Amino acid sequence: MKQEEIFAEALRTLREGGIILYPTDTVWGIGCDATLPDAVARIYEIKHRADSKSLVLLASDLDMVARYIKKIPDIAIDLVEVNDAPMTIVYPGAVCSAEGAPGDRFHLAWNTVSQEDGSVGIRIPMMEWCRNLIYKLGRPIVSTSANISGEPTPKRFTEIPQEIKDAVDFVVPPSVDTESTGRPSQIIKLGLGGEVKVIR
């Protein structure tokens, strides 16, 4: 498949509520539209992961992040602007966006990806292909490593278990894997009062 065909198929799969296996700026992952409860539930099933463990989201830019956070701390803007390596920011005060309300599909999905304290981990990927995919979708996508929970994280496509490949709806060919670092992102948690905690 040509690059534009791969992109179009990945986007179609996400829009239809499917699961994709795709390269990120860190490692290979499985993902879906983060606003679809059934799709997010399938992610947990595929990974054999307890749904009490929240998932990281990928957003195309800070404008998209702002839809889901009560207030983006100023330090977050500074971190994103100077960042030159993959970085996940755990934001305080996750909220339903104006596009959703309690009881609809957006609200339900959000409850499965936010943490107990109301925070949510979001990364703006450095990989342009990934950012463009999210931008075209218009919503965040789930980002979680393409492995069975508790097993090693696959840094390259060849390390992904066949069980994972068989369970998803579309596999992005490894030819797109041009910018994955094979390393996890840095994780920084921000507090409502401007507190900064480096988790990894």
mmCIF file of the C-alpha atoms, coordinates in Angstrom:
data_MODEL
# 
_entry.id   MODEL 
# 
loop_
_atom_site.group_PDB 
_atom_site.id 
_atom_site.type_symbol 
_atom_site.label_atom_id 
_atom_site.label_alt_id 
_atom_site.label_comp_id 
_atom_site.label_asym_id 
_atom_site.label_entity_id 
_atom_site.label_seq_id 
_atom_site.pdbx_PDB_ins_code 
_atom_site.Cartn_x 
_atom_site.Cartn_y 
_atom_site.Cartn_z 
_atom_site.occupancy 
_atom_site.B_iso_or_equiv 
_atom_site.pdbx_formal_charge 
_atom_site.auth_seq_id 
_atom_site.auth_comp_id 
_atom_site.auth_asym_id 
_atom_site.auth_atom_id 
_atom_site.pdbx_PDB_model_num 
ATOM 1   C CA . MET A 1 1   ? 0.000   0.000   0.000  1.00 0.00 ? 1   MET A CA 1 
ATOM 2   C CA . LYS A 1 2   ? 1.103   3.553   -0.672 1.00 0.00 ? 2   LYS A CA 1 
ATOM 3   C CA . GLN A 1 3   ? 1.626   5.895   2.290  1.00 0.00 ? 3   GLN A CA 1 
ATOM 4   C CA . GLU A 1 4   ? -1.548  7.860   1.537  1.00 0.00 ? 4   GLU A CA 1 
ATOM 5   C CA . GLU A 1 5   ? -3.546  4.618   1.326  1.00 0.00 ? 5   GLU A CA 1 
ATOM 6   C CA . ILE A 1 6   ? -2.162  3.452   4.657  1.00 0.00 ? 6   ILE A CA 1 
ATOM 7   C CA . PHE A 1 7   ? -3.076  6.767   6.244  1.00 0.00 ? 7   PHE A CA 1 
ATOM 8   C CA . ALA A 1 8   ? -6.592  6.686   4.784  1.00 0.00 ? 8   ALA A CA 1 
ATOM 9   C CA . GLU A 1 9   ? -7.213  3.121   5.968  1.00 0.00 ? 9   GLU A CA 1 
ATOM 10  C CA . ALA A 1 10  ? -5.957  3.872   9.483  1.00 0.00 ? 10  ALA A CA 1 
ATOM 11  C CA . LEU A 1 11  ? -8.219  6.921   9.648  1.00 0.00 ? 11  LEU A CA 1 
ATOM 12  C CA . ARG A 1 12  ? -11.227 4.991   8.322  1.00 0.00 ? 12  ARG A CA 1 
ATOM 13  C CA . THR A 1 13  ? -10.667 2.260   10.905 1.00 0.00 ? 13  THR A CA 1 
ATOM 14  C CA . LEU A 1 14  ? -10.550 4.769   13.755 1.00 0.00 ? 14  LEU A CA 1 
ATOM 15  C CA . ARG A 1 15  ? -13.653 6.592   12.534 1.00 0.00 ? 15  ARG A CA 1 
ATOM 16  C CA . GLU A 1 16  ? -15.563 3.313   12.386 1.00 0.00 ? 16  GLU A CA 1 
ATOM 17  C CA . GLY A 1 17  ? -14.641 2.457   15.969 1.00 0.00 ? 17  GLY A CA 1 
ATOM 18  C CA . GLY A 1 18  ? -11.891 -0.010  15.120 1.00 0.00 ? 18  GLY A CA 1 
ATOM 19  C CA . ILE A 1 19  ? -8.501  -0.719  16.691 1.00 0.00 ? 19  ILE A CA 1 
ATOM 20  C CA . ILE A 1 20  ? -5.234  -0.005  14.898 1.00 0.00 ? 20  ILE A CA 1 
ATOM 21  C CA . LEU A 1 21  ? -1.726  -1.295  15.511 1.00 0.00 ? 21  LEU A CA 1 
ATOM 22  C CA . TYR A 1 22  ? 0.566   1.634   14.771 1.00 0.00 ? 22  TYR A CA 1 
ATOM 23  C CA . PRO A 1 23  ? 4.008   3.161   15.359 1.00 0.00 ? 23  PRO A CA 1 
ATOM 24  C CA . THR A 1 24  ? 4.262   6.116   17.730 1.00 0.00 ? 24  THR A CA 1 
ATOM 25  C CA . ASP A 1 25  ? 7.173   8.384   18.595 1.00 0.00 ? 25  ASP A CA 1 
ATOM 26  C CA . THR A 1 26  ? 8.058   5.959   21.404 1.00 0.00 ? 26  THR A CA 1 
ATOM 27  C CA . VAL A 1 27  ? 7.111   2.326   20.773 1.00 0.00 ? 27  VAL A CA 1 
ATOM 28  C CA . TRP A 1 28  ? 4.556   0.385   18.725 1.00 0.00 ? 28  TRP A CA 1 
ATOM 29  C CA . GLY A 1 29  ? 1.087   0.677   20.169 1.00 0.00 ? 29  GLY A CA 1 
ATOM 30  C CA . ILE A 1 30  ? -2.540  -0.236  19.764 1.00 0.00 ? 30  ILE A CA 1 
ATOM 31  C CA . GLY A 1 31  ? -5.093  2.551   19.722 1.00 0.00 ? 31  GLY A CA 1 
ATOM 32  C CA . CYS A 1 32  ? -8.606  3.702   19.002 1.00 0.00 ? 32  CYS A CA 1 
ATOM 33  C CA . ASP A 1 33  ? -10.791 6.790   19.127 1.00 0.00 ? 33  ASP A CA 1 
ATOM 34  C CA . ALA A 1 34  ? -10.565 7.659   22.831 1.00 0.00 ? 34  ALA A CA 1 
ATOM 35  C CA . THR A 1 35  ? -14.175 8.872   22.890 1.00 0.00 ? 35  THR A CA 1 
ATOM 36  C CA . LEU A 1 36  ? -15.695 5.480   22.005 1.00 0.00 ? 36  LEU A CA 1 
ATOM 37  C CA . PRO A 1 37  ? -16.383 3.322   25.096 1.00 0.00 ? 37  PRO A CA 1 
ATOM 38  C CA . ASP A 1 38  ? -16.685 0.032   23.214 1.00 0.00 ? 38  ASP A CA 1 
ATOM 39  C CA . ALA A 1 39  ? -13.411 0.588   21.377 1.00 0.00 ? 39  ALA A CA 1 
ATOM 40  C CA . VAL A 1 40  ? -11.583 1.524   24.579 1.00 0.00 ? 40  VAL A CA 1 
ATOM 41  C CA . ALA A 1 41  ? -13.002 -1.582  26.265 1.00 0.00 ? 41  ALA A CA 1 
ATOM 42  C CA . ARG A 1 42  ? -11.597 -3.707  23.426 1.00 0.00 ? 42  ARG A CA 1 
ATOM 43  C CA . ILE A 1 43  ? -8.131  -2.246  24.077 1.00 0.00 ? 43  ILE A CA 1 
ATOM 44  C CA . TYR A 1 44  ? -8.286  -3.555  27.640 1.00 0.00 ? 44  TYR A CA 1 
ATOM 45  C CA . GLU A 1 45  ? -9.512  -6.943  26.410 1.00 0.00 ? 45  GLU A CA 1 
ATOM 46  C CA . ILE A 1 46  ? -6.782  -7.270  23.788 1.00 0.00 ? 46  ILE A CA 1 
ATOM 47  C CA . LYS A 1 47  ? -4.071  -6.471  26.331 1.00 0.00 ? 47  LYS A CA 1 
ATOM 48  C CA . HIS A 1 48  ? -5.672  -8.561  29.124 1.00 0.00 ? 48  HIS A CA 1 
ATOM 49  C CA . ARG A 1 49  ? -5.324  -5.439  31.223 1.00 0.00 ? 49  ARG A CA 1 
ATOM 50  C CA . ALA A 1 50  ? -7.330  -4.444  34.276 1.00 0.00 ? 50  ALA A CA 1 
ATOM 51  C CA . ASP A 1 51  ? -9.626  -1.553  33.417 1.00 0.00 ? 51  ASP A CA 1 
ATOM 52  C CA . SER A 1 52  ? -8.647  0.111   36.682 1.00 0.00 ? 52  SER A CA 1 
ATOM 53  C CA . LYS A 1 53  ? -5.383  1.115   34.982 1.00 0.00 ? 53  LYS A CA 1 
ATOM 54  C CA . SER A 1 54  ? -5.841  4.307   32.968 1.00 0.00 ? 54  SER A CA 1 
ATOM 55  C CA . LEU A 1 55  ? -4.575  4.745   29.418 1.00 0.00 ? 55  LEU A CA 1 
ATOM 56  C CA . VAL A 1 56  ? -2.451  7.521   27.923 1.00 0.00 ? 56  VAL A CA 1 
ATOM 57  C CA . LEU A 1 57  ? -3.962  9.596   25.141 1.00 0.00 ? 57  LEU A CA 1 
ATOM 58  C CA . LEU A 1 58  ? -2.330  11.183  22.105 1.00 0.00 ? 58  LEU A CA 1 
ATOM 59  C CA . ALA A 1 59  ? -3.485  14.640  20.982 1.00 0.00 ? 59  ALA A CA 1 
ATOM 60  C CA . SER A 1 60  ? -2.551  16.539  17.840 1.00 0.00 ? 60  SER A CA 1 
ATOM 61  C CA . ASP A 1 61  ? -1.769  19.836  19.601 1.00 0.00 ? 61  ASP A CA 1 
ATOM 62  C CA . LEU A 1 62  ? -2.442  21.934  22.708 1.00 0.00 ? 62  LEU A CA 1 
ATOM 63  C CA . ASP A 1 63  ? -5.727  23.153  21.243 1.00 0.00 ? 63  ASP A CA 1 
ATOM 64  C CA . MET A 1 64  ? -6.999  19.576  21.327 1.00 0.00 ? 64  MET A CA 1 
ATOM 65  C CA . VAL A 1 65  ? -5.632  19.076  24.858 1.00 0.00 ? 65  VAL A CA 1 
ATOM 66  C CA . ALA A 1 66  ? -7.525  22.192  25.985 1.00 0.00 ? 66  ALA A CA 1 
ATOM 67  C CA . ARG A 1 67  ? -10.867 20.577  25.089 1.00 0.00 ? 67  ARG A CA 1 
ATOM 68  C CA . TYR A 1 68  ? -10.442 18.007  27.847 1.00 0.00 ? 68  TYR A CA 1 
ATOM 69  C CA . ILE A 1 69  ? -8.652  19.895  30.636 1.00 0.00 ? 69  ILE A CA 1 
ATOM 70  C CA . LYS A 1 70  ? -10.265 22.525  32.889 1.00 0.00 ? 70  LYS A CA 1 
ATOM 71  C CA . LYS A 1 71  ? -7.192  24.731  32.668 1.00 0.00 ? 71  LYS A CA 1 
ATOM 72  C CA . ILE A 1 72  ? -3.825  23.988  31.082 1.00 0.00 ? 72  ILE A CA 1 
ATOM 73  C CA . PRO A 1 73  ? -1.121  25.080  33.558 1.00 0.00 ? 73  PRO A CA 1 
ATOM 74  C CA . ASP A 1 74  ? 1.276   27.664  32.115 1.00 0.00 ? 74  ASP A CA 1 
ATOM 75  C CA . ILE A 1 75  ? 4.196   25.329  32.818 1.00 0.00 ? 75  ILE A CA 1 
ATOM 76  C CA . ALA A 1 76  ? 2.626   22.762  30.464 1.00 0.00 ? 76  ALA A CA 1 
ATOM 77  C CA . ILE A 1 77  ? 2.727   25.245  27.582 1.00 0.00 ? 77  ILE A CA 1 
ATOM 78  C CA . ASP A 1 78  ? 6.383   25.955  28.317 1.00 0.00 ? 78  ASP A CA 1 
ATOM 79  C CA . LEU A 1 79  ? 7.204   22.238  28.506 1.00 0.00 ? 79  LEU A CA 1 
ATOM 80  C CA . VAL A 1 80  ? 5.516   21.489  25.171 1.00 0.00 ? 80  VAL A CA 1 
ATOM 81  C CA . GLU A 1 81  ? 7.217   24.420  23.438 1.00 0.00 ? 81  GLU A CA 1 
ATOM 82  C CA . VAL A 1 82  ? 10.762  23.500  24.526 1.00 0.00 ? 82  VAL A CA 1 
ATOM 83  C CA . ASN A 1 83  ? 10.346  19.735  24.437 1.00 0.00 ? 83  ASN A CA 1 
ATOM 84  C CA . ASP A 1 84  ? 12.649  17.861  22.042 1.00 0.00 ? 84  ASP A CA 1 
ATOM 85  C CA . ALA A 1 85  ? 11.871  14.294  23.150 1.00 0.00 ? 85  ALA A CA 1 
ATOM 86  C CA . PRO A 1 86  ? 8.660   12.290  23.696 1.00 0.00 ? 86  PRO A CA 1 
ATOM 87  C CA . MET A 1 87  ? 6.952   13.570  26.852 1.00 0.00 ? 87  MET A CA 1 
ATOM 88  C CA . THR A 1 88  ? 3.648   12.589  28.435 1.00 0.00 ? 88  THR A CA 1 
ATOM 89  C CA . ILE A 1 89  ? 2.099   15.217  30.683 1.00 0.00 ? 89  ILE A CA 1 
ATOM 90  C CA . VAL A 1 90  ? -0.379  14.134  33.344 1.00 0.00 ? 90  VAL A CA 1 
ATOM 91  C CA . TYR A 1 91  ? -2.793  17.042  33.527 1.00 0.00 ? 91  TYR A CA 1 
ATOM 92  C CA . PRO A 1 92  ? -5.007  17.803  36.536 1.00 0.00 ? 92  PRO A CA 1 
ATOM 93  C CA . GLY A 1 93  ? -8.701  18.468  36.201 1.00 0.00 ? 93  GLY A CA 1 
ATOM 94  C CA . ALA A 1 94  ? -9.864  16.336  33.283 1.00 0.00 ? 94  ALA A CA 1 
ATOM 95  C CA . VAL A 1 95  ? -13.369 17.261  32.155 1.00 0.00 ? 95  VAL A CA 1 
ATOM 96  C CA . CYS A 1 96  ? -15.998 16.314  29.621 1.00 0.00 ? 96  CYS A CA 1 
ATOM 97  C CA . SER A 1 97  ? -15.698 18.559  26.607 1.00 0.00 ? 97  SER A CA 1 
ATOM 98  C CA . ALA A 1 98  ? -18.536 20.666  25.254 1.00 0.00 ? 98  ALA A CA 1 
ATOM 99  C CA . GLU A 1 99  ? -18.997 17.906  22.665 1.00 0.00 ? 99  GLU A CA 1 
ATOM 100 C CA . GLY A 1 100 ? -20.125 15.479  25.333 1.00 0.00 ? 100 GLY A CA 1 
ATOM 101 C CA . ALA A 1 101 ? -22.237 15.240  28.452 1.00 0.00 ? 101 ALA A CA 1 
ATOM 102 C CA . PRO A 1 102 ? -22.829 12.637  31.174 1.00 0.00 ? 102 PRO A CA 1 
ATOM 103 C CA . GLY A 1 103 ? -24.365 9.534   29.690 1.00 0.00 ? 103 GLY A CA 1 
ATOM 104 C CA . ASP A 1 104 ? -23.173 9.917   26.113 1.00 0.00 ? 104 ASP A CA 1 
ATOM 105 C CA . ARG A 1 105 ? -20.372 8.018   24.410 1.00 0.00 ? 105 ARG A CA 1 
ATOM 106 C CA . PHE A 1 106 ? -17.775 10.730  25.007 1.00 0.00 ? 106 PHE A CA 1 
ATOM 107 C CA . HIS A 1 107 ? -18.383 10.912  28.736 1.00 0.00 ? 107 HIS A CA 1 
ATOM 108 C CA . LEU A 1 108 ? -18.327 7.141   29.174 1.00 0.00 ? 108 LEU A CA 1 
ATOM 109 C CA . ALA A 1 109 ? -15.068 6.723   27.293 1.00 0.00 ? 109 ALA A CA 1 
ATOM 110 C CA . TRP A 1 110 ? -13.467 9.580   29.187 1.00 0.00 ? 110 TRP A CA 1 
ATOM 111 C CA . ASN A 1 111 ? -14.233 7.876   32.498 1.00 0.00 ? 111 ASN A CA 1 
ATOM 112 C CA . THR A 1 112 ? -12.257 4.832   31.368 1.00 0.00 ? 112 THR A CA 1 
ATOM 113 C CA . VAL A 1 113 ? -9.110  6.750   30.453 1.00 0.00 ? 113 VAL A CA 1 
ATOM 114 C CA . SER A 1 114 ? -8.928  9.288   33.289 1.00 0.00 ? 114 SER A CA 1 
ATOM 115 C CA . GLN A 1 115 ? -7.296  8.446   36.604 1.00 0.00 ? 115 GLN A CA 1 
ATOM 116 C CA . GLU A 1 116 ? -8.988  8.222   40.011 1.00 0.00 ? 116 GLU A CA 1 
ATOM 117 C CA . ASP A 1 117 ? -7.878  11.744  40.946 1.00 0.00 ? 117 ASP A CA 1 
ATOM 118 C CA . GLY A 1 118 ? -9.419  13.194  37.776 1.00 0.00 ? 118 GLY A CA 1 
ATOM 119 C CA . SER A 1 119 ? -6.103  13.614  35.968 1.00 0.00 ? 119 SER A CA 1 
ATOM 120 C CA . VAL A 1 120 ? -5.263  12.279  32.528 1.00 0.00 ? 120 VAL A CA 1 
ATOM 121 C CA . GLY A 1 121 ? -2.005  11.561  30.726 1.00 0.00 ? 121 GLY A CA 1 
ATOM 122 C CA . ILE A 1 122 ? -1.732  13.155  27.279 1.00 0.00 ? 122 ILE A CA 1 
ATOM 123 C CA . ARG A 1 123 ? 1.173   13.300  24.838 1.00 0.00 ? 123 ARG A CA 1 
ATOM 124 C CA . ILE A 1 124 ? 1.525   15.329  21.684 1.00 0.00 ? 124 ILE A CA 1 
ATOM 125 C CA . PRO A 1 125 ? 3.547   12.913  19.530 1.00 0.00 ? 125 PRO A CA 1 
ATOM 126 C CA . MET A 1 126 ? 6.676   14.145  17.803 1.00 0.00 ? 126 MET A CA 1 
ATOM 127 C CA . MET A 1 127 ? 5.948   11.833  14.897 1.00 0.00 ? 127 MET A CA 1 
ATOM 128 C CA . GLU A 1 128 ? 4.271   13.909  12.185 1.00 0.00 ? 128 GLU A CA 1 
ATOM 129 C CA . TRP A 1 129 ? 2.376   10.947  10.753 1.00 0.00 ? 129 TRP A CA 1 
ATOM 130 C CA . CYS A 1 130 ? 0.768   10.346  14.130 1.00 0.00 ? 130 CYS A CA 1 
ATOM 131 C CA . ARG A 1 131 ? -0.117  13.999  14.715 1.00 0.00 ? 131 ARG A CA 1 
ATOM 132 C CA . ASN A 1 132 ? -1.727  14.271  11.281 1.00 0.00 ? 132 ASN A CA 1 
ATOM 133 C CA . LEU A 1 133 ? -3.784  11.126  11.881 1.00 0.00 ? 133 LEU A CA 1 
ATOM 134 C CA . ILE A 1 134 ? -5.126  12.518  15.160 1.00 0.00 ? 134 ILE A CA 1 
ATOM 135 C CA . TYR A 1 135 ? -5.774  15.926  13.616 1.00 0.00 ? 135 TYR A CA 1 
ATOM 136 C CA . LYS A 1 136 ? -7.811  14.390  10.788 1.00 0.00 ? 136 LYS A CA 1 
ATOM 137 C CA . LEU A 1 137 ? -9.754  12.246  13.261 1.00 0.00 ? 137 LEU A CA 1 
ATOM 138 C CA . GLY A 1 138 ? -10.467 15.347  15.330 1.00 0.00 ? 138 GLY A CA 1 
ATOM 139 C CA . ARG A 1 139 ? -10.269 13.486  18.640 1.00 0.00 ? 139 ARG A CA 1 
ATOM 140 C CA . PRO A 1 140 ? -7.528  12.005  20.817 1.00 0.00 ? 140 PRO A CA 1 
ATOM 141 C CA . ILE A 1 141 ? -6.543  8.396   20.311 1.00 0.00 ? 141 ILE A CA 1 
ATOM 142 C CA . VAL A 1 142 ? -5.558  5.868   22.931 1.00 0.00 ? 142 VAL A CA 1 
ATOM 143 C CA . SER A 1 143 ? -1.860  5.108   23.176 1.00 0.00 ? 143 SER A CA 1 
ATOM 144 C CA . THR A 1 144 ? -0.814  1.899   24.891 1.00 0.00 ? 144 THR A CA 1 
ATOM 145 C CA . SER A 1 145 ? 2.022   -0.459  24.073 1.00 0.00 ? 145 SER A CA 1 
ATOM 146 C CA . ALA A 1 146 ? 1.275   -3.363  21.734 1.00 0.00 ? 146 ALA A CA 1 
ATOM 147 C CA . ASN A 1 147 ? 1.847   -6.124  24.254 1.00 0.00 ? 147 ASN A CA 1 
ATOM 148 C CA . ILE A 1 148 ? -0.085  -8.362  26.590 1.00 0.00 ? 148 ILE A CA 1 
ATOM 149 C CA . SER A 1 149 ? -0.189  -6.752  30.029 1.00 0.00 ? 149 SER A CA 1 
ATOM 150 C CA . GLY A 1 150 ? 2.843   -7.769  32.081 1.00 0.00 ? 150 GLY A CA 1 
ATOM 151 C CA . GLU A 1 151 ? 4.892   -8.887  29.073 1.00 0.00 ? 151 GLU A CA 1 
ATOM 152 C CA . PRO A 1 152 ? 7.828   -6.929  27.550 1.00 0.00 ? 152 PRO A CA 1 
ATOM 153 C CA . THR A 1 153 ? 7.022   -3.809  25.557 1.00 0.00 ? 153 THR A CA 1 
ATOM 154 C CA . PRO A 1 154 ? 7.745   -4.323  21.831 1.00 0.00 ? 154 PRO A CA 1 
ATOM 155 C CA . LYS A 1 155 ? 10.221  -1.733  20.598 1.00 0.00 ? 155 LYS A CA 1 
ATOM 156 C CA . ARG A 1 156 ? 9.995   -2.904  17.000 1.00 0.00 ? 156 ARG A CA 1 
ATOM 157 C CA . PHE A 1 157 ? 7.277   -4.428  14.835 1.00 0.00 ? 157 PHE A CA 1 
ATOM 158 C CA . THR A 1 158 ? 8.952   -7.850  14.817 1.00 0.00 ? 158 THR A CA 1 
ATOM 159 C CA . GLU A 1 159 ? 8.619   -8.028  18.619 1.00 0.00 ? 159 GLU A CA 1 
ATOM 160 C CA . ILE A 1 160 ? 4.827   -7.611  18.627 1.00 0.00 ? 160 ILE A CA 1 
ATOM 161 C CA . PRO A 1 161 ? 2.991   -10.816 19.662 1.00 0.00 ? 161 PRO A CA 1 
ATOM 162 C CA . GLN A 1 162 ? 0.943   -12.436 16.897 1.00 0.00 ? 162 GLN A CA 1 
ATOM 163 C CA . GLU A 1 163 ? -2.024  -12.455 19.269 1.00 0.00 ? 163 GLU A CA 1 
ATOM 164 C CA . ILE A 1 164 ? -2.009  -8.659  19.223 1.00 0.00 ? 164 ILE A CA 1 
ATOM 165 C CA . LYS A 1 165 ? -1.678  -8.474  15.428 1.00 0.00 ? 165 LYS A CA 1 
ATOM 166 C CA . ASP A 1 166 ? -4.603  -10.851 14.979 1.00 0.00 ? 166 ASP A CA 1 
ATOM 167 C CA . ALA A 1 167 ? -6.842  -8.953  17.411 1.00 0.00 ? 167 ALA A CA 1 
ATOM 168 C CA . VAL A 1 168 ? -6.731  -5.493  15.795 1.00 0.00 ? 168 VAL A CA 1 
ATOM 169 C CA . ASP A 1 169 ? -8.700  -4.257  12.793 1.00 0.00 ? 169 ASP A CA 1 
ATOM 170 C CA . PHE A 1 170 ? -5.855  -2.639  10.865 1.00 0.00 ? 170 PHE A CA 1 
ATOM 171 C CA . VAL A 1 171 ? -2.098  -3.063  11.058 1.00 0.00 ? 171 VAL A CA 1 
ATOM 172 C CA . VAL A 1 172 ? -0.046  -0.085  9.913  1.00 0.00 ? 172 VAL A CA 1 
ATOM 173 C CA . PRO A 1 173 ? 2.828   -1.620  7.902  1.00 0.00 ? 173 PRO A CA 1 
ATOM 174 C CA . PRO A 1 174 ? 6.269   -1.284  9.511  1.00 0.00 ? 174 PRO A CA 1 
ATOM 175 C CA . SER A 1 175 ? 7.395   0.838   6.564  1.00 0.00 ? 175 SER A CA 1 
ATOM 176 C CA . VAL A 1 176 ? 5.774   3.767   8.378  1.00 0.00 ? 176 VAL A CA 1 
ATOM 177 C CA . ASP A 1 177 ? 7.990   3.136   11.412 1.00 0.00 ? 177 ASP A CA 1 
ATOM 178 C CA . THR A 1 178 ? 10.556  5.799   10.560 1.00 0.00 ? 178 THR A CA 1 
ATOM 179 C CA . GLU A 1 179 ? 10.615  7.881   13.725 1.00 0.00 ? 179 GLU A CA 1 
ATOM 180 C CA . SER A 1 180 ? 9.853   5.539   16.627 1.00 0.00 ? 180 SER A CA 1 
ATOM 181 C CA . THR A 1 181 ? 12.590  5.760   19.236 1.00 0.00 ? 181 THR A CA 1 
ATOM 182 C CA . GLY A 1 182 ? 11.892  2.400   20.835 1.00 0.00 ? 182 GLY A CA 1 
ATOM 183 C CA . ARG A 1 183 ? 12.019  4.121   24.231 1.00 0.00 ? 183 ARG A CA 1 
ATOM 184 C CA . PRO A 1 184 ? 9.173   5.142   26.551 1.00 0.00 ? 184 PRO A CA 1 
ATOM 185 C CA . SER A 1 185 ? 8.348   8.812   26.962 1.00 0.00 ? 185 SER A CA 1 
ATOM 186 C CA . GLN A 1 186 ? 9.235   10.973  29.915 1.00 0.00 ? 186 GLN A CA 1 
ATOM 187 C CA . ILE A 1 187 ? 6.254   11.385  32.248 1.00 0.00 ? 187 ILE A CA 1 
ATOM 188 C CA . ILE A 1 188 ? 5.626   14.628  34.138 1.00 0.00 ? 188 ILE A CA 1 
ATOM 189 C CA . LYS A 1 189 ? 2.654   15.150  36.448 1.00 0.00 ? 189 LYS A CA 1 
ATOM 190 C CA . LEU A 1 190 ? 1.352   18.681  37.000 1.00 0.00 ? 190 LEU A CA 1 
ATOM 191 C CA . GLY A 1 191 ? -0.719  19.892  39.921 1.00 0.00 ? 191 GLY A CA 1 
ATOM 192 C CA . LEU A 1 192 ? -3.494  22.467  39.977 1.00 0.00 ? 192 LEU A CA 1 
ATOM 193 C CA . GLY A 1 193 ? -1.199  24.786  41.936 1.00 0.00 ? 193 GLY A CA 1 
ATOM 194 C CA . GLY A 1 194 ? 1.632   24.558  39.433 1.00 0.00 ? 194 GLY A CA 1 
ATOM 195 C CA . GLU A 1 195 ? 3.406   21.649  41.123 1.00 0.00 ? 195 GLU A CA 1 
ATOM 196 C CA . VAL A 1 196 ? 5.678   19.580  38.884 1.00 0.00 ? 196 VAL A CA 1 
ATOM 197 C CA . LYS A 1 197 ? 6.532   15.941  39.593 1.00 0.00 ? 197 LYS A CA 1 
ATOM 198 C CA . VAL A 1 198 ? 8.825   13.922  37.353 1.00 0.00 ? 198 VAL A CA 1 
ATOM 199 C CA . ILE A 1 199 ? 7.502   10.360  37.352 1.00 0.00 ? 199 ILE A CA 1 
ATOM 200 C CA . ARG A 1 200 ? 9.905   8.973   34.742 1.00 0.00 ? 200 ARG A CA 1 
# 
